[in-house]
Amino acid sequence: DAGITQSPRHKVTETGTPVTLRCHQTENHRYMYWYRQDPGHGLRLIHYSYGVKDTDKGEVSDGYSVSRSKTEDFLLTLESATSSQTSVYFCAIRSESTGELFFGEGSRLTVL
Amino acid sequence: AQSVTQPDIHITVSEGASLELRCNYSYGATPYLFWYVQSPGQGLQLLLKYFSGDTLVQGIKGFEAEFKRSQSSFNLRKPSVHWSDAAEYFCAVGSNDYKLSFGAGTTVTVRA
């Protein structure tokens, strides 16, 4: 296992409420990513981080913010959830030695 | 910006038959290319990757892929599929800033 865990794994919330998803790694990798997966779209990058306090936007960043206050944790926040943010969210870490991304098991978010 | 196209949304193949999944990418420089597999309800697992060198790369589970620069393609093949190969397959292209862009995926169904 790549040492990456996501929490919560499942969440149901209502429109307009804030939601935070957590990604935790035990590998001390520099790069971490948040993707969302939707049918017909594959995985789309939301935000990524290249170090503590260093983050950048991906292709679908509107409505999302991230924070990385320490190497092992990368948080994804939906300040005011909307139904269009119903999705499965995947965190990933990048191995510096092999270049590949290792993925968590996903967090399924439903916004009613 | 890079992009990936997987022309086939769904492929059905008989057990023991060969499989080929198509992937075309768009990227201005030499790409980093990946194939990932996702079983239902699971995260993504790396099958193989291409960074440089030999254009025919071998991966896990008996898969291989060939990088063809002239065709901007990175097609995935397996000579003889097993029922356990039923899954969704994603092609991805990476850039020098370590962001991966994924195709929409191809779902493979294996019939007995």
PDB file of C-alpha atoms in Angstrom:
ATOM      1  CA  ASP A   1       0.000   0.000   0.000  1.00  0.00           C
ATOM      2  CA  ALA A   2       1.131   3.525  -0.761  1.00  0.00           C
ATOM      3  CA  GLY A   3       0.325   4.867   2.688  1.00  0.00           C
ATOM      4  CA  ILE A   4      -2.455   7.204   1.698  1.00  0.00           C
ATOM      5  CA  THR A   5      -5.802   7.469   3.434  1.00  0.00           C
ATOM      6  CA  GLN A   6      -8.837   9.616   2.828  1.00  0.00           C
ATOM      7  CA  SER A   7     -11.548  10.650   5.244  1.00  0.00           C
ATOM      8  CA  PRO A   8     -14.434  10.520   5.335  1.00  0.00           C
ATOM      9  CA  ARG A   9     -15.007   7.756   2.827  1.00  0.00           C
ATOM     10  CA  HIS A  10     -18.681   8.628   2.470  1.00  0.00           C
ATOM     11  CA  LYS A  11     -20.557  11.805   3.232  1.00  0.00           C
ATOM     12  CA  VAL A  12     -24.032  13.110   2.561  1.00  0.00           C
ATOM     13  CA  THR A  13     -24.628  16.806   3.064  1.00  0.00           C
ATOM     14  CA  GLU A  14     -27.026  19.545   2.103  1.00  0.00           C
ATOM     15  CA  THR A  15     -26.590  22.361  -0.351  1.00  0.00           C
ATOM     16  CA  GLY A  16     -24.896  25.367   1.166  1.00  0.00           C
ATOM     17  CA  THR A  17     -23.042  23.552   3.936  1.00  0.00           C
ATOM     18  CA  PRO A  18     -19.246  23.501   4.190  1.00  0.00           C
ATOM     19  CA  VAL A  19     -17.426  20.231   3.673  1.00  0.00           C
ATOM     20  CA  THR A  20     -13.804  19.289   4.267  1.00  0.00           C
ATOM     21  CA  LEU A  21     -12.146  16.158   2.945  1.00  0.00           C
ATOM     22  CA  ARG A  22      -8.851  15.030   4.359  1.00  0.00           C
ATOM     23  CA  CYS A  23      -5.980  13.245   2.688  1.00  0.00           C
ATOM     24  CA  HIS A  24      -3.232  11.828   4.853  1.00  0.00           C
ATOM     25  CA  GLN A  25       0.029  10.275   3.651  1.00  0.00           C
ATOM     26  CA  THR A  26       2.763   8.459   5.507  1.00  0.00           C
ATOM     27  CA  GLU A  27       5.282   8.569   2.621  1.00  0.00           C
ATOM     28  CA  ASN A  28       6.618  12.107   3.046  1.00  0.00           C
ATOM     29  CA  HIS A  29       6.045  12.876  -0.640  1.00  0.00           C
ATOM     30  CA  ARG A  30       6.181  16.463  -1.794  1.00  0.00           C
ATOM     31  CA  TYR A  31       3.401  16.405  -4.398  1.00  0.00           C
ATOM     32  CA  MET A  32      -0.228  15.764  -3.475  1.00  0.00           C
ATOM     33  CA  TYR A  33      -3.327  16.065  -5.635  1.00  0.00           C
ATOM     34  CA  TRP A  34      -7.104  16.226  -5.431  1.00  0.00           C
ATOM     35  CA  TYR A  35      -9.128  14.855  -8.330  1.00  0.00           C
ATOM     36  CA  ARG A  36     -12.823  14.385  -8.836  1.00  0.00           C
ATOM     37  CA  GLN A  37     -14.254  11.500 -10.833  1.00  0.00           C
ATOM     38  CA  ASP A  38     -17.517  11.770 -12.733  1.00  0.00           C
ATOM     39  CA  PRO A  39     -18.990   9.434 -15.347  1.00  0.00           C
ATOM     40  CA  GLY A  40     -17.896  10.389 -18.834  1.00  0.00           C
ATOM     41  CA  HIS A  41     -15.208  12.749 -17.573  1.00  0.00           C
ATOM     42  CA  GLY A  42     -12.600  10.470 -16.084  1.00  0.00           C
ATOM     43  CA  LEU A  43     -10.581  12.186 -13.384  1.00  0.00           C
ATOM     44  CA  ARG A  44     -10.218  15.939 -13.378  1.00  0.00           C
ATOM     45  CA  LEU A  45      -7.643  17.805 -11.340  1.00  0.00           C
ATOM     46  CA  ILE A  46      -9.052  20.199  -8.755  1.00  0.00           C
ATOM     47  CA  HIS A  47      -5.959  21.426  -6.912  1.00  0.00           C
ATOM     48  CA  TYR A  48      -2.513  20.169  -6.203  1.00  0.00           C
ATOM     49  CA  SER A  49       0.305  20.912  -3.794  1.00  0.00           C
ATOM     50  CA  TYR A  50       4.043  20.884  -4.305  1.00  0.00           C
ATOM     51  CA  GLY A  51       5.018  21.506  -0.708  1.00  0.00           C
ATOM     52  CA  VAL A  52       3.847  22.862   2.617  1.00  0.00           C
ATOM     53  CA  LYS A  53       1.768  25.982   1.953  1.00  0.00           C
ATOM     54  CA  ASP A  54       2.467  25.653  -1.795  1.00  0.00           C
ATOM     55  CA  THR A  55      -0.655  24.927  -3.811  1.00  0.00           C
ATOM     56  CA  ASP A  56      -1.976  25.610  -7.282  1.00  0.00           C
ATOM     57  CA  LYS A  57      -5.202  25.276  -9.204  1.00  0.00           C
ATOM     58  CA  GLY A  58      -6.182  22.494 -11.531  1.00  0.00           C
ATOM     59  CA  GLU A  59      -8.725  22.501 -14.325  1.00  0.00           C
ATOM     60  CA  VAL A  60     -11.864  22.434 -12.137  1.00  0.00           C
ATOM     61  CA  SER A  61     -10.919  24.524  -9.103  1.00  0.00           C
ATOM     62  CA  ASP A  62     -13.963  26.823  -8.893  1.00  0.00           C
ATOM     63  CA  GLY A  63     -15.835  26.280  -5.627  1.00  0.00           C
ATOM     64  CA  TYR A  64     -12.944  24.480  -3.959  1.00  0.00           C
ATOM     65  CA  SER A  65     -10.067  25.530  -1.759  1.00  0.00           C
ATOM     66  CA  VAL A  66      -7.167  23.563  -0.320  1.00  0.00           C
ATOM     67  CA  SER A  67      -4.673  23.814   2.460  1.00  0.00           C
ATOM     68  CA  ARG A  68      -1.454  22.075   3.321  1.00  0.00           C
ATOM     69  CA  SER A  69      -0.050  23.082   6.678  1.00  0.00           C
ATOM     70  CA  LYS A  70       2.139  19.997   7.027  1.00  0.00           C
ATOM     71  CA  THR A  71       3.632  17.503   4.622  1.00  0.00           C
ATOM     72  CA  GLU A  72       1.359  14.626   5.484  1.00  0.00           C
ATOM     73  CA  ASP A  73      -2.035  16.323   5.214  1.00  0.00           C
ATOM     74  CA  PHE A  74      -3.793  17.897   2.260  1.00  0.00           C
ATOM     75  CA  LEU A  75      -7.299  19.232   2.892  1.00  0.00           C
ATOM     76  CA  LEU A  76      -9.959  19.933   0.301  1.00  0.00           C
ATOM     77  CA  THR A  77     -12.732  22.318   1.334  1.00  0.00           C
ATOM     78  CA  LEU A  78     -16.035  23.076  -0.293  1.00  0.00           C
ATOM     79  CA  GLU A  79     -17.025  26.365   1.324  1.00  0.00           C
ATOM     80  CA  SER A  80     -20.673  26.060   0.286  1.00  0.00           C
ATOM     81  CA  ALA A  81     -21.482  22.726  -1.293  1.00  0.00           C
ATOM     82  CA  THR A  82     -23.640  22.547  -4.415  1.00  0.00           C
ATOM     83  CA  SER A  83     -25.326  19.583  -6.086  1.00  0.00           C
ATOM     84  CA  SER A  84     -22.842  19.823  -8.963  1.00  0.00           C
ATOM     85  CA  GLN A  85     -20.123  18.883  -6.494  1.00  0.00           C
ATOM     86  CA  THR A  86     -21.662  15.477  -5.914  1.00  0.00           C
ATOM     87  CA  SER A  87     -18.822  13.240  -6.999  1.00  0.00           C
ATOM     88  CA  VAL A  88     -16.148  10.807  -5.945  1.00  0.00           C
ATOM     89  CA  TYR A  89     -13.009  12.580  -4.801  1.00  0.00           C
ATOM     90  CA  PHE A  90      -9.595  10.997  -5.040  1.00  0.00           C
ATOM     91  CA  CYS A  91      -6.413  12.105  -3.387  1.00  0.00           C
ATOM     92  CA  ALA A  92      -3.085  11.122  -4.894  1.00  0.00           C
ATOM     93  CA  ILE A  93       0.572  11.390  -3.996  1.00  0.00           C
ATOM     94  CA  ARG A  94       3.470  11.416  -6.421  1.00  0.00           C
ATOM     95  CA  SER A  95       6.498   9.251  -5.923  1.00  0.00           C
ATOM     96  CA  GLU A  96       9.674  11.248  -6.550  1.00  0.00           C
ATOM     97  CA  SER A  97      11.582   8.098  -7.431  1.00  0.00           C
ATOM     98  CA  THR A  98       9.186   6.554  -9.977  1.00  0.00           C
ATOM     99  CA  GLY A  99       7.062   9.508 -11.058  1.00  0.00           C
ATOM    100  CA  GLU A 100       3.841   7.582 -10.673  1.00  0.00           C
ATOM    101  CA  LEU A 101       0.804   8.714  -8.743  1.00  0.00           C
ATOM    102  CA  PHE A 102      -0.625   6.565  -5.975  1.00  0.00           C
ATOM    103  CA  PHE A 103      -4.297   7.025  -5.256  1.00  0.00           C
ATOM    104  CA  GLY A 104      -6.389   6.799  -2.154  1.00  0.00           C
ATOM    105  CA  GLU A 105      -9.582   4.781  -2.137  1.00  0.00           C
ATOM    106  CA  GLY A 106     -11.801   7.767  -2.744  1.00  0.00           C
ATOM    107  CA  SER A 107     -14.392   9.791  -0.849  1.00  0.00           C
ATOM    108  CA  ARG A 108     -17.945   9.668  -2.132  1.00  0.00           C
ATOM    109  CA  LEU A 109     -19.731  12.969  -1.534  1.00  0.00           C
ATOM    110  CA  THR A 110     -23.427  13.459  -2.117  1.00  0.00           C
ATOM    111  CA  VAL A 111     -24.865  16.977  -1.945  1.00  0.00           C
ATOM    112  CA  LEU A 112     -28.641  17.036  -1.626  1.00  0.00           C
TER     113      LEU A 112
ATOM    114  CA  ALA B   1      -2.176  22.221 -21.912  1.00  0.00           C
ATOM    115  CA  GLN B   2      -2.176  18.501 -22.344  1.00  0.00           C
ATOM    116  CA  SER B   3      -5.237  16.362 -23.051  1.00  0.00           C
ATOM    117  CA  VAL B   4      -6.123  12.714 -23.547  1.00  0.00           C
ATOM    118  CA  THR B   5      -8.748  11.043 -25.713  1.00  0.00           C
ATOM    119  CA  GLN B   6      -9.950   7.505 -25.243  1.00  0.00           C
ATOM    120  CA  PRO B   7     -12.213   6.905 -28.250  1.00  0.00           C
ATOM    121  CA  ASP B   8     -13.906   3.784 -26.911  1.00  0.00           C
ATOM    122  CA  ILE B   9     -16.304   4.249 -24.016  1.00  0.00           C
ATOM    123  CA  HIS B  10     -17.097   0.566 -23.656  1.00  0.00           C
ATOM    124  CA  ILE B  11     -15.526  -2.612 -25.041  1.00  0.00           C
ATOM    125  CA  THR B  12     -16.813  -6.166 -24.668  1.00  0.00           C
ATOM    126  CA  VAL B  13     -14.375  -8.994 -25.194  1.00  0.00           C
ATOM    127  CA  SER B  14     -14.567 -12.762 -24.772  1.00  0.00           C
ATOM    128  CA  GLU B  15     -12.411 -14.420 -22.168  1.00  0.00           C
ATOM    129  CA  GLY B  16      -9.194 -15.593 -23.796  1.00  0.00           C
ATOM    130  CA  ALA B  17      -9.438 -13.103 -26.653  1.00  0.00           C
ATOM    131  CA  SER B  18      -7.025 -10.253 -27.193  1.00  0.00           C
ATOM    132  CA  LEU B  19      -7.737  -6.720 -26.029  1.00  0.00           C
ATOM    133  CA  GLU B  20      -6.581  -3.362 -27.314  1.00  0.00           C
ATOM    134  CA  LEU B  21      -7.559  -0.043 -25.756  1.00  0.00           C
ATOM    135  CA  ARG B  22      -6.852   3.127 -27.646  1.00  0.00           C
ATOM    136  CA  CYS B  23      -5.371   6.324 -26.257  1.00  0.00           C
ATOM    137  CA  ASN B  24      -4.458   9.510 -28.083  1.00  0.00           C
ATOM    138  CA  TYR B  25      -2.823  12.446 -26.379  1.00  0.00           C
ATOM    139  CA  SER B  26      -2.084  16.062 -27.093  1.00  0.00           C
ATOM    140  CA  TYR B  27       1.047  17.586 -25.617  1.00  0.00           C
ATOM    141  CA  GLY B  28       3.704  19.838 -27.079  1.00  0.00           C
ATOM    142  CA  ALA B  29       6.751  18.173 -25.582  1.00  0.00           C
ATOM    143  CA  THR B  30       7.771  14.616 -24.826  1.00  0.00           C
ATOM    144  CA  PRO B  31       4.975  13.253 -22.677  1.00  0.00           C
ATOM    145  CA  TYR B  32       4.953  11.051 -19.662  1.00  0.00           C
ATOM    146  CA  LEU B  33       2.255   8.436 -20.318  1.00  0.00           C
ATOM    147  CA  PHE B  34       0.405   6.131 -17.985  1.00  0.00           C
ATOM    148  CA  TRP B  35      -2.291   3.496 -17.954  1.00  0.00           C
ATOM    149  CA  TYR B  36      -4.314   2.973 -14.786  1.00  0.00           C
ATOM    150  CA  VAL B  37      -7.004   0.402 -13.996  1.00  0.00           C
ATOM    151  CA  GLN B  38      -9.925   0.835 -11.638  1.00  0.00           C
ATOM    152  CA  SER B  39     -12.040  -2.034 -10.373  1.00  0.00           C
ATOM    153  CA  PRO B  40     -15.572  -1.203  -9.206  1.00  0.00           C
ATOM    154  CA  GLY B  41     -15.571   0.777  -5.968  1.00  0.00           C
ATOM    155  CA  GLN B  42     -11.788   0.878  -5.828  1.00  0.00           C
ATOM    156  CA  GLY B  43      -9.039   3.391  -6.314  1.00  0.00           C
ATOM    157  CA  LEU B  44      -6.739   3.454  -9.305  1.00  0.00           C
ATOM    158  CA  GLN B  45      -3.820   1.109  -9.817  1.00  0.00           C
ATOM    159  CA  LEU B  46      -0.935   1.779 -12.170  1.00  0.00           C
ATOM    160  CA  LEU B  47      -0.587  -0.785 -14.967  1.00  0.00           C
ATOM    161  CA  LEU B  48       2.413   0.708 -16.730  1.00  0.00           C
ATOM    162  CA  LYS B  49       4.152   3.951 -17.605  1.00  0.00           C
ATOM    163  CA  TYR B  50       6.332   5.450 -20.311  1.00  0.00           C
ATOM    164  CA  PHE B  51       8.888   8.154 -19.629  1.00  0.00           C
ATOM    165  CA  SER B  52      11.551   7.567 -22.282  1.00  0.00           C
ATOM    166  CA  GLY B  53      13.520   4.837 -24.015  1.00  0.00           C
ATOM    167  CA  ASP B  54      11.989   1.682 -25.432  1.00  0.00           C
ATOM    168  CA  THR B  55       8.616   2.550 -26.895  1.00  0.00           C
ATOM    169  CA  LEU B  56       7.116  -0.832 -26.006  1.00  0.00           C
ATOM    170  CA  VAL B  57       6.593  -1.024 -22.272  1.00  0.00           C
ATOM    171  CA  GLN B  58       5.543  -3.973 -20.188  1.00  0.00           C
ATOM    172  CA  GLY B  59       3.314  -3.673 -17.190  1.00  0.00           C
ATOM    173  CA  ILE B  60       1.629  -5.735 -14.552  1.00  0.00           C
ATOM    174  CA  LYS B  61      -1.053  -8.364 -15.151  1.00  0.00           C
ATOM    175  CA  GLY B  62       0.291  -9.171 -18.630  1.00  0.00           C
ATOM    176  CA  PHE B  63      -0.429  -5.756 -20.155  1.00  0.00           C
ATOM    177  CA  GLU B  64       1.798  -3.877 -22.542  1.00  0.00           C
ATOM    178  CA  ALA B  65       1.573  -0.532 -24.326  1.00  0.00           C
ATOM    179  CA  GLU B  66       3.323   1.020 -27.272  1.00  0.00           C
ATOM    180  CA  PHE B  67       4.206   4.691 -27.574  1.00  0.00           C
ATOM    181  CA  LYS B  68       3.943   5.985 -31.133  1.00  0.00           C
ATOM    182  CA  ARG B  69       5.044   9.583 -31.350  1.00  0.00           C
ATOM    183  CA  SER B  70       4.012   9.974 -34.997  1.00  0.00           C
ATOM    184  CA  GLN B  71       0.442   9.012 -34.115  1.00  0.00           C
ATOM    185  CA  SER B  72       0.365  10.621 -30.645  1.00  0.00           C
ATOM    186  CA  SER B  73      -0.862   7.310 -29.330  1.00  0.00           C
ATOM    187  CA  PHE B  74      -0.222   5.024 -26.395  1.00  0.00           C
ATOM    188  CA  ASN B  75      -2.444   1.989 -26.922  1.00  0.00           C
ATOM    189  CA  LEU B  76      -2.780  -0.709 -24.289  1.00  0.00           C
ATOM    190  CA  ARG B  77      -2.839  -4.394 -25.228  1.00  0.00           C
ATOM    191  CA  LYS B  78      -3.245  -7.790 -23.654  1.00  0.00           C
ATOM    192  CA  PRO B  79      -2.951 -11.003 -25.664  1.00  0.00           C
ATOM    193  CA  SER B  80      -5.479 -13.035 -23.677  1.00  0.00           C
ATOM    194  CA  VAL B  81      -7.943 -11.485 -21.247  1.00  0.00           C
ATOM    195  CA  HIS B  82      -9.163 -13.032 -18.040  1.00  0.00           C
ATOM    196  CA  TRP B  83     -12.513 -12.438 -16.374  1.00  0.00           C
ATOM    197  CA  SER B  84     -10.661 -10.471 -13.676  1.00  0.00           C
ATOM    198  CA  ASP B  85      -9.628  -7.889 -16.301  1.00  0.00           C
ATOM    199  CA  ALA B  86     -13.155  -6.497 -16.315  1.00  0.00           C
ATOM    200  CA  ALA B  87     -12.678  -2.947 -15.063  1.00  0.00           C
ATOM    201  CA  GLU B  88     -12.365   0.644 -16.177  1.00  0.00           C
ATOM    202  CA  TYR B  89      -9.110   1.706 -17.774  1.00  0.00           C
ATOM    203  CA  PHE B  90      -7.714   5.206 -17.846  1.00  0.00           C
ATOM    204  CA  CYS B  91      -4.953   6.641 -19.960  1.00  0.00           C
ATOM    205  CA  ALA B  92      -3.135   9.678 -18.575  1.00  0.00           C
ATOM    206  CA  VAL B  93      -0.516  12.138 -19.795  1.00  0.00           C
ATOM    207  CA  GLY B  94       1.839  13.999 -17.502  1.00  0.00           C
ATOM    208  CA  SER B  95       3.720  17.200 -18.043  1.00  0.00           C
ATOM    209  CA  ASN B  96       6.889  18.749 -16.689  1.00  0.00           C
ATOM    210  CA  ASP B  97       4.924  20.432 -13.913  1.00  0.00           C
ATOM    211  CA  TYR B  98       3.901  16.993 -12.610  1.00  0.00           C
ATOM    212  CA  LYS B  99       0.186  17.328 -13.324  1.00  0.00           C
ATOM    213  CA  LEU B 100      -1.595  14.347 -14.825  1.00  0.00           C
ATOM    214  CA  SER B 101      -4.511  14.701 -17.222  1.00  0.00           C
ATOM    215  CA  PHE B 102      -6.782  11.681 -17.616  1.00  0.00           C
ATOM    216  CA  GLY B 103      -8.937  10.428 -20.409  1.00  0.00           C
ATOM    217  CA  ALA B 104     -12.623   9.714 -19.841  1.00  0.00           C
ATOM    218  CA  GLY B 105     -11.937   6.002 -19.457  1.00  0.00           C
ATOM    219  CA  THR B 106     -12.845   2.776 -21.244  1.00  0.00           C
ATOM    220  CA  THR B 107     -15.006   0.192 -19.511  1.00  0.00           C
ATOM    221  CA  VAL B 108     -14.082  -3.388 -20.355  1.00  0.00           C
ATOM    222  CA  THR B 109     -16.612  -6.173 -20.010  1.00  0.00           C
ATOM    223  CA  VAL B 110     -15.403  -9.758 -20.274  1.00  0.00           C
ATOM    224  CA  ARG B 111     -17.904 -12.400 -21.370  1.00  0.00           C
ATOM    225  CA  ALA B 112     -17.443 -16.074 -20.684  1.00  0.00           C
TER     226      ALA B 112
END
